[in-house]
N, CA, C and O atoms as a MOPAC input file, in Angstrom:
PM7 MOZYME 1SCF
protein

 N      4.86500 1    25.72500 1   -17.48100 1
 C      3.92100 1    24.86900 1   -18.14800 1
 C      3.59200 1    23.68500 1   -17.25300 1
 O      4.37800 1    23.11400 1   -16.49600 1
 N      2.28800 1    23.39800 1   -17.45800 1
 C      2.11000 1    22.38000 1   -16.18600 1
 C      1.52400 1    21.04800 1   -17.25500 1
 O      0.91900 1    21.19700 1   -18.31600 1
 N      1.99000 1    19.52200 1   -16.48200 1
 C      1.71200 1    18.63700 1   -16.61700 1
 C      0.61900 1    18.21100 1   -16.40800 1
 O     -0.03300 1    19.03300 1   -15.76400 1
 N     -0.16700 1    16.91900 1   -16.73500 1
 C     -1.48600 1    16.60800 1   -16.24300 1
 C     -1.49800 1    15.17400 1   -16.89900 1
 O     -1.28600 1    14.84700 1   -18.06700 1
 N     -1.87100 1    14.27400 1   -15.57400 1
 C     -1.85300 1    12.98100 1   -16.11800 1
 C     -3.05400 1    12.21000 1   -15.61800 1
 O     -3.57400 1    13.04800 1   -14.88200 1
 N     -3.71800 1    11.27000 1   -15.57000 1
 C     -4.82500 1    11.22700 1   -15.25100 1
 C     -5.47700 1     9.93000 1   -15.72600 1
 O     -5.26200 1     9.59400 1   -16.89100 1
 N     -6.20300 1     9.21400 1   -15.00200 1
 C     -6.82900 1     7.80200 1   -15.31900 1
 C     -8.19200 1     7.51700 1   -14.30000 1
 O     -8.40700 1     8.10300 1   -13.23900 1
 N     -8.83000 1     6.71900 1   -14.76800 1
 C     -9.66200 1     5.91000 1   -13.87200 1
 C     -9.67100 1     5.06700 1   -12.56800 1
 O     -8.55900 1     4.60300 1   -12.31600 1
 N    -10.45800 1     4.81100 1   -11.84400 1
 C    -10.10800 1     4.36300 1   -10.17000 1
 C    -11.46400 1     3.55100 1    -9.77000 1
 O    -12.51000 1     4.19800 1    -9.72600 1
 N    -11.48100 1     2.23800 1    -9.49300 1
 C    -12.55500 1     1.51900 1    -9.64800 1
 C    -12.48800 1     1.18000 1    -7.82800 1
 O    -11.48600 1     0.59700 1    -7.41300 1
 N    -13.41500 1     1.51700 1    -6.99100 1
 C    -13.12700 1     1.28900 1    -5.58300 1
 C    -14.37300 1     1.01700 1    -5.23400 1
 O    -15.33400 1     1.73600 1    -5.50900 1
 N    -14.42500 1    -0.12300 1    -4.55900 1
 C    -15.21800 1    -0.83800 1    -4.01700 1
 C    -16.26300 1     0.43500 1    -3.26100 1
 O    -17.27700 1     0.92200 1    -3.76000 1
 N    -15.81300 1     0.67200 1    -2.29400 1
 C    -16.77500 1     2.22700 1    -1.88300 1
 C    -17.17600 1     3.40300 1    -2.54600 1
 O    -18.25200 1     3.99600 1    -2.61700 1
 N    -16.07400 1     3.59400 1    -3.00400 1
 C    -16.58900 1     4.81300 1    -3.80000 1
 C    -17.10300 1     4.64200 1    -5.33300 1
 O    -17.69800 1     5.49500 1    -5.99300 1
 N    -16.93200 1     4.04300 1    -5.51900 1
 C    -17.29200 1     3.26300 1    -7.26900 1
 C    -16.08300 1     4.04000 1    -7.95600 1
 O    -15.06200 1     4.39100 1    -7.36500 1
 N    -16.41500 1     4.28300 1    -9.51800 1
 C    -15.50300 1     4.90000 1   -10.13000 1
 C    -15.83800 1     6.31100 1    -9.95300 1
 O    -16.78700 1     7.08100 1    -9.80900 1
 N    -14.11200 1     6.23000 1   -10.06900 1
 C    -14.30300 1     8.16900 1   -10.37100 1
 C    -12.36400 1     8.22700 1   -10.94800 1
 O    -11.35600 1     7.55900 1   -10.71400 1
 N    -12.67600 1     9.30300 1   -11.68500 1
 C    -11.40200 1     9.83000 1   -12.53200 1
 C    -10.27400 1    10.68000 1   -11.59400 1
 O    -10.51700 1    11.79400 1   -11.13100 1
 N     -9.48000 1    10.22700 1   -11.47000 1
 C     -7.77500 1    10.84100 1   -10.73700 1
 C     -7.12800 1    11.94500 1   -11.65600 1
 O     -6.89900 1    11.67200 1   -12.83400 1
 N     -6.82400 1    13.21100 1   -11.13200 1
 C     -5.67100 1    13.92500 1   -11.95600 1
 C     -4.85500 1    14.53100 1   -10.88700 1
 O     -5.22300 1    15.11800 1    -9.87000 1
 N     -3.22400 1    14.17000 1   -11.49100 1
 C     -2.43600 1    14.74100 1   -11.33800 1
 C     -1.65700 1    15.53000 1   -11.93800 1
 O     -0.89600 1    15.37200 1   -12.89300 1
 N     -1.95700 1    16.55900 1   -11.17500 1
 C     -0.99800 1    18.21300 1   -11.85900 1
 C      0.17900 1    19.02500 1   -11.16900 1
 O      0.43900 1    19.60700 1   -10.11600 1
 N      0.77700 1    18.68400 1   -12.50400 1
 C      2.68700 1    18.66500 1   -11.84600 1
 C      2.69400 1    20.59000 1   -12.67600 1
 O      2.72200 1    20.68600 1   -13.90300 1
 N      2.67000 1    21.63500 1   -11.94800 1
 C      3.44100 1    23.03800 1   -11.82500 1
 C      4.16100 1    23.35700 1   -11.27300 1
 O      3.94300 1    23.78800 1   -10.14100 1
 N      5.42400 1    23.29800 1   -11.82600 1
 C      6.10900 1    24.78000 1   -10.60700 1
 C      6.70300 1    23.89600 1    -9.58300 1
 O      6.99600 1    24.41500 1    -8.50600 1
 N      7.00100 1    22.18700 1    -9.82600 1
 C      7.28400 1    21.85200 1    -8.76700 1
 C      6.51000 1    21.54500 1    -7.38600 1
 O      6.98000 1    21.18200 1    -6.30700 1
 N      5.37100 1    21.76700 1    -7.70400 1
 C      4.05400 1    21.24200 1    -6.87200 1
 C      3.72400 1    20.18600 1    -7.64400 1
 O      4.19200 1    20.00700 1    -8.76800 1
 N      2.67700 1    19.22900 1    -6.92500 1
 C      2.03500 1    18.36600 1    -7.32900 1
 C      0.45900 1    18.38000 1    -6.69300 1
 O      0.29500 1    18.41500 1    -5.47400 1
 N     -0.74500 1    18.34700 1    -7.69400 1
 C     -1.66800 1    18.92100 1    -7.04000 1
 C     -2.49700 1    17.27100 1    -7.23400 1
 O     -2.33900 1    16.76300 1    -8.34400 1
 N     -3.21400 1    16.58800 1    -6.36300 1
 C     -3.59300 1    15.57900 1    -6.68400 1
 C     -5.65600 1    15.56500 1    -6.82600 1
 O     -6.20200 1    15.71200 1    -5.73300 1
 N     -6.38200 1    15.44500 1    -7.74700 1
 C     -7.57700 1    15.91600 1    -7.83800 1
 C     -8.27700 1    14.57700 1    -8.15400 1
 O     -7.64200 1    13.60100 1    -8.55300 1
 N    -10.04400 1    14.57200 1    -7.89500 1
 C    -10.42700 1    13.63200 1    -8.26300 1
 C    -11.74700 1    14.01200 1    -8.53500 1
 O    -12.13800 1    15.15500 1    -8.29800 1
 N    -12.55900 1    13.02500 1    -9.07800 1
 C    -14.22300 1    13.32700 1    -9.84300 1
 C    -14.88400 1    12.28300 1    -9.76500 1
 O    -14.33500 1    11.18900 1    -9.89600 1
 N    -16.39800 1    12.42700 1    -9.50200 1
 C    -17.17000 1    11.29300 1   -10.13000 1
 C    -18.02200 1    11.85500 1   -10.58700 1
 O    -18.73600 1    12.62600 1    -9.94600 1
 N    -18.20600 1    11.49100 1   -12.34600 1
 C    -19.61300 1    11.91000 1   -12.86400 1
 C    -18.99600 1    12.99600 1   -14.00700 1
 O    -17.92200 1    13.57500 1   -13.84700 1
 N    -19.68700 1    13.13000 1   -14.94100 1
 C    -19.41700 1    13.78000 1   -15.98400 1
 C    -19.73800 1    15.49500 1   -15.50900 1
 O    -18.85500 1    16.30100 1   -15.79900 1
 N    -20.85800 1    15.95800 1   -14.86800 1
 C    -21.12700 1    17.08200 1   -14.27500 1
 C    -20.61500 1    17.69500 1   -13.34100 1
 O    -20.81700 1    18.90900 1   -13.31500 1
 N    -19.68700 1    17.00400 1   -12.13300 1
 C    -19.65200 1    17.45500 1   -10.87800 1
 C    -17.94400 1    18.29300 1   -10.67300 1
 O    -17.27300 1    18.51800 1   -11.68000 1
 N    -17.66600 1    18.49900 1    -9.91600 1
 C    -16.71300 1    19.52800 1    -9.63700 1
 C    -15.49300 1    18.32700 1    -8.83500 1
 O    -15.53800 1    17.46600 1    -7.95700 1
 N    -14.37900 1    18.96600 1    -9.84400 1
 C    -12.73100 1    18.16000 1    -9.15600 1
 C    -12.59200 1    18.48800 1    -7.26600 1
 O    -12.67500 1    19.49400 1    -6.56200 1
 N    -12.41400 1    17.42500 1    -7.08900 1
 C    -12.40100 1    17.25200 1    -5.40100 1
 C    -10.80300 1    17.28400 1    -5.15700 1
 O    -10.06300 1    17.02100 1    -6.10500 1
 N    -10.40000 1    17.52600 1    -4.20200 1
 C     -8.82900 1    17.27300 1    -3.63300 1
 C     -8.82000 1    15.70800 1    -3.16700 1
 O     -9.57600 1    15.17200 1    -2.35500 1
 N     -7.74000 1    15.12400 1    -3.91700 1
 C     -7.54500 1    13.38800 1    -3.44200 1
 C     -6.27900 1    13.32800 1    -2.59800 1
 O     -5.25600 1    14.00700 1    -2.68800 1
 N     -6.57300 1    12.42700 1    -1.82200 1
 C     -5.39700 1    11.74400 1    -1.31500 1
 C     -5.12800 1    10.61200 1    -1.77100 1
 O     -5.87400 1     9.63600 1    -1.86100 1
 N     -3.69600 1    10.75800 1    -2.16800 1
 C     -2.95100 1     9.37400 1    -3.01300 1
 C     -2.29500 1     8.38000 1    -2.25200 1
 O     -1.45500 1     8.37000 1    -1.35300 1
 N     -2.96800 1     7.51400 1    -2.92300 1
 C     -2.84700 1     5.74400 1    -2.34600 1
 C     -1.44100 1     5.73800 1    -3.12400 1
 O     -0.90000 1     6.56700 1    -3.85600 1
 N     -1.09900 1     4.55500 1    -2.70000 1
 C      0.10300 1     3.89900 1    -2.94700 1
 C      0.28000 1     3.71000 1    -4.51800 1
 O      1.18400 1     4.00100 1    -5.30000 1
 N     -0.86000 1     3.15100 1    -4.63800 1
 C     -1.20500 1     2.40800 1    -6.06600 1
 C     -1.85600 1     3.81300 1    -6.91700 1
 O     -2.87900 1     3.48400 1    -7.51700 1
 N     -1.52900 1     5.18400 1    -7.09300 1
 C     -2.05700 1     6.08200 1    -7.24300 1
 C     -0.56800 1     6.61600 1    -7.99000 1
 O     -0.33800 1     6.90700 1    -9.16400 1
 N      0.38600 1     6.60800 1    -6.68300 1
 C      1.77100 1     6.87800 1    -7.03100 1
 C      2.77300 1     5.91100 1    -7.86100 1
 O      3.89200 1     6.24000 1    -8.25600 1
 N      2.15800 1     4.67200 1    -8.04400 1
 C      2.73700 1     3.58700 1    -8.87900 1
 C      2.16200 1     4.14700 1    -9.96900 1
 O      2.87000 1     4.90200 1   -10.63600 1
 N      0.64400 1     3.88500 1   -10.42900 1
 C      0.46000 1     4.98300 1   -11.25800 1
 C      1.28100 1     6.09700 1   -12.22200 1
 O      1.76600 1     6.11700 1   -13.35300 1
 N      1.14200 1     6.97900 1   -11.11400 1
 C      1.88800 1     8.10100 1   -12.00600 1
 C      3.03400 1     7.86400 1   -12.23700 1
 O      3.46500 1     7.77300 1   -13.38600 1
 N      3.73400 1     7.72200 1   -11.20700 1
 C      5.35100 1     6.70700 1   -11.89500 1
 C      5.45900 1     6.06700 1   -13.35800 1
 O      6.34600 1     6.30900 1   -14.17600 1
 N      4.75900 1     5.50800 1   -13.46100 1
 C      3.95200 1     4.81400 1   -14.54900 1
 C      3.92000 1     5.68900 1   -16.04800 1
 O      4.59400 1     5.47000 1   -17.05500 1
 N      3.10200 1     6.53100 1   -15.86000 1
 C      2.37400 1     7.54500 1   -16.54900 1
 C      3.26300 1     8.44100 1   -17.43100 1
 O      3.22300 1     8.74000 1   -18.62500 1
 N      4.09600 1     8.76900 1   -16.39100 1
 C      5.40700 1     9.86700 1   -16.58100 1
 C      6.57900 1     9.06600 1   -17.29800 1
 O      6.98000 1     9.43600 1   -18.40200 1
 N      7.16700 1     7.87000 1   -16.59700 1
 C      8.47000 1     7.06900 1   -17.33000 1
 C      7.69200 1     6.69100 1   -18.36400 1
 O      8.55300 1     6.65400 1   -19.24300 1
 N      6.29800 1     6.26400 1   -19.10100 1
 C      6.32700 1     6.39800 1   -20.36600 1
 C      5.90500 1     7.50400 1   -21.27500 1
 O      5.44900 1     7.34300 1   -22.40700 1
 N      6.13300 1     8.82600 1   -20.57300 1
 C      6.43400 1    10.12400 1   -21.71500 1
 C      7.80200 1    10.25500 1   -21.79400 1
 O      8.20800 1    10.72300 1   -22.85700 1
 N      8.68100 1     9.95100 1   -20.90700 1
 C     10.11800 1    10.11300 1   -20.99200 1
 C     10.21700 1     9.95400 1   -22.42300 1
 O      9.95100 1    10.87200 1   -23.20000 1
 N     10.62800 1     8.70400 1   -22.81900 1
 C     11.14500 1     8.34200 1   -24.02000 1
 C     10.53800 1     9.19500 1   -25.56300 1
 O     10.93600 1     9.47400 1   -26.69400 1
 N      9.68900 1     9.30200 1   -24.94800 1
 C      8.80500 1     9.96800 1   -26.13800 1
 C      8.87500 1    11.61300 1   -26.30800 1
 O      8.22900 1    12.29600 1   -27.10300 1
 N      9.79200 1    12.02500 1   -25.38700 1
 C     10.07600 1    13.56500 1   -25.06400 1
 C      8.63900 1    14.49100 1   -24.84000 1
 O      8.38300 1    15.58300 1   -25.34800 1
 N      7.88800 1    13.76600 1   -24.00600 1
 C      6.45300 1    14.38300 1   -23.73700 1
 C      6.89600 1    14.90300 1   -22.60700 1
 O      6.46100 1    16.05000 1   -22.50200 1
 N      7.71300 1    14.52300 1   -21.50400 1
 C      8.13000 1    14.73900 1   -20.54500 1
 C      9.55800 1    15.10900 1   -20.37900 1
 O      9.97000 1    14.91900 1   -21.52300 1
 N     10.49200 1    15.48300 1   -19.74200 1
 C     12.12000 1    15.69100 1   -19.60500 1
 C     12.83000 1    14.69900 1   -18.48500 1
 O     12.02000 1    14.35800 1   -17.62300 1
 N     13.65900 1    14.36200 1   -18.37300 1
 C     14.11900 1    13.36400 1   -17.77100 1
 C     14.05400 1    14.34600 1   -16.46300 1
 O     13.66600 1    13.63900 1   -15.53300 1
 N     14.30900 1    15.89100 1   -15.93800 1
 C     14.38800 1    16.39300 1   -15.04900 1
 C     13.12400 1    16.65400 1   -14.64500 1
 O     12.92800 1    16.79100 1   -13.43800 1
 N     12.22000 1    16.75100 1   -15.41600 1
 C     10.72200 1    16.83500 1   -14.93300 1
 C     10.40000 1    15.33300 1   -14.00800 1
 O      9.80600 1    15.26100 1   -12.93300 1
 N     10.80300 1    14.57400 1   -14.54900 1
 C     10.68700 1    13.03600 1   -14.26900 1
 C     11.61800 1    12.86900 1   -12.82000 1
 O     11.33900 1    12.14900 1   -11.86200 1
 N     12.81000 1    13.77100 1   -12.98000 1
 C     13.48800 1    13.18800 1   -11.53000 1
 C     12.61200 1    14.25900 1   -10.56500 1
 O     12.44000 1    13.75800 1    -9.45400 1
 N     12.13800 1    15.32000 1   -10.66700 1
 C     11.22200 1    15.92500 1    -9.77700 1
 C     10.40000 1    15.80900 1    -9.50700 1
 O      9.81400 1    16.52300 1    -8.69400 1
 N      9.85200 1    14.59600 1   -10.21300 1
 C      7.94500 1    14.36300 1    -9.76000 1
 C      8.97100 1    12.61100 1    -8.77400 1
 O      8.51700 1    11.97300 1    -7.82400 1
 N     10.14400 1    12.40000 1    -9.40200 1
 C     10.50900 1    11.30700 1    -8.37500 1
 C     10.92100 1    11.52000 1    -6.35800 1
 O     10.77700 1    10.89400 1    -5.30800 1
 N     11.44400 1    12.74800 1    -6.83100 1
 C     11.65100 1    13.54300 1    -5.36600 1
 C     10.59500 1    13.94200 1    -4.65200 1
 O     10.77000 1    14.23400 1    -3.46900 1
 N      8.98000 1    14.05100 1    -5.38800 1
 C      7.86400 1    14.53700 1    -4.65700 1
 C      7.41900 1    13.29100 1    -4.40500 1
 O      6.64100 1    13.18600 1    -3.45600 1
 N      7.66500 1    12.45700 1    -4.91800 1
 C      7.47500 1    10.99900 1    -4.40000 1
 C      7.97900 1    10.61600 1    -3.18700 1
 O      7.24000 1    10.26500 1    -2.26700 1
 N      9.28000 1    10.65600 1    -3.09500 1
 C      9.98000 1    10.30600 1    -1.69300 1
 C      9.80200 1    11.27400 1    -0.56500 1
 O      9.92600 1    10.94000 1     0.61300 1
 N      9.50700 1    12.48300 1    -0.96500 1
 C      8.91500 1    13.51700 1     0.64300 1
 C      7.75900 1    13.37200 1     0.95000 1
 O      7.30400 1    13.98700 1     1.91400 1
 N      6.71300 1    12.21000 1    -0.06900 1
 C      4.84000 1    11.85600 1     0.52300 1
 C      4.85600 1    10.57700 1     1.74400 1
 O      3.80200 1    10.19500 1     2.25200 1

């Protein structure tokens, strides 16, 4: 079963466009969009991308949306980027 977490990104160059990250299988796939019509692009994650999801994930923990081992594995794909 795969995860999916996902927010908004306001950048001076690129204007806005929507971030998703999709946790399967122990991959992490990082995607991005601008525009209600257009097709998910492959992103590269900023710093503040991975604070983010850090973010995102420690507050499903508590709420059992997430597993604490799902959570230490998206922490380990953190430290090998």
């Amino acid at each position: 079963m795969s995860t999916v977490f996902g927010w908004w990104v306001r950048d001076p160059e690129l204007g806005k466009f929507q971030v998703r990250a999709v946790v399967h299988g122990g991959s992490l796939k990082w995607l991005r969009k601008q525009g209600h019509h257009s097709t998910w692009l492959a992103h590269t994650p900023t710093e503040s991308d991975w604070e983010q999801l850090m973010g995102e994930a420690g507050r499903r923990v508590p709420r059992r949306l997430l597993s604490p081992k799902q959570f230490e594995e998206i922490k380990r794909m953190r430290e090998q980027a």
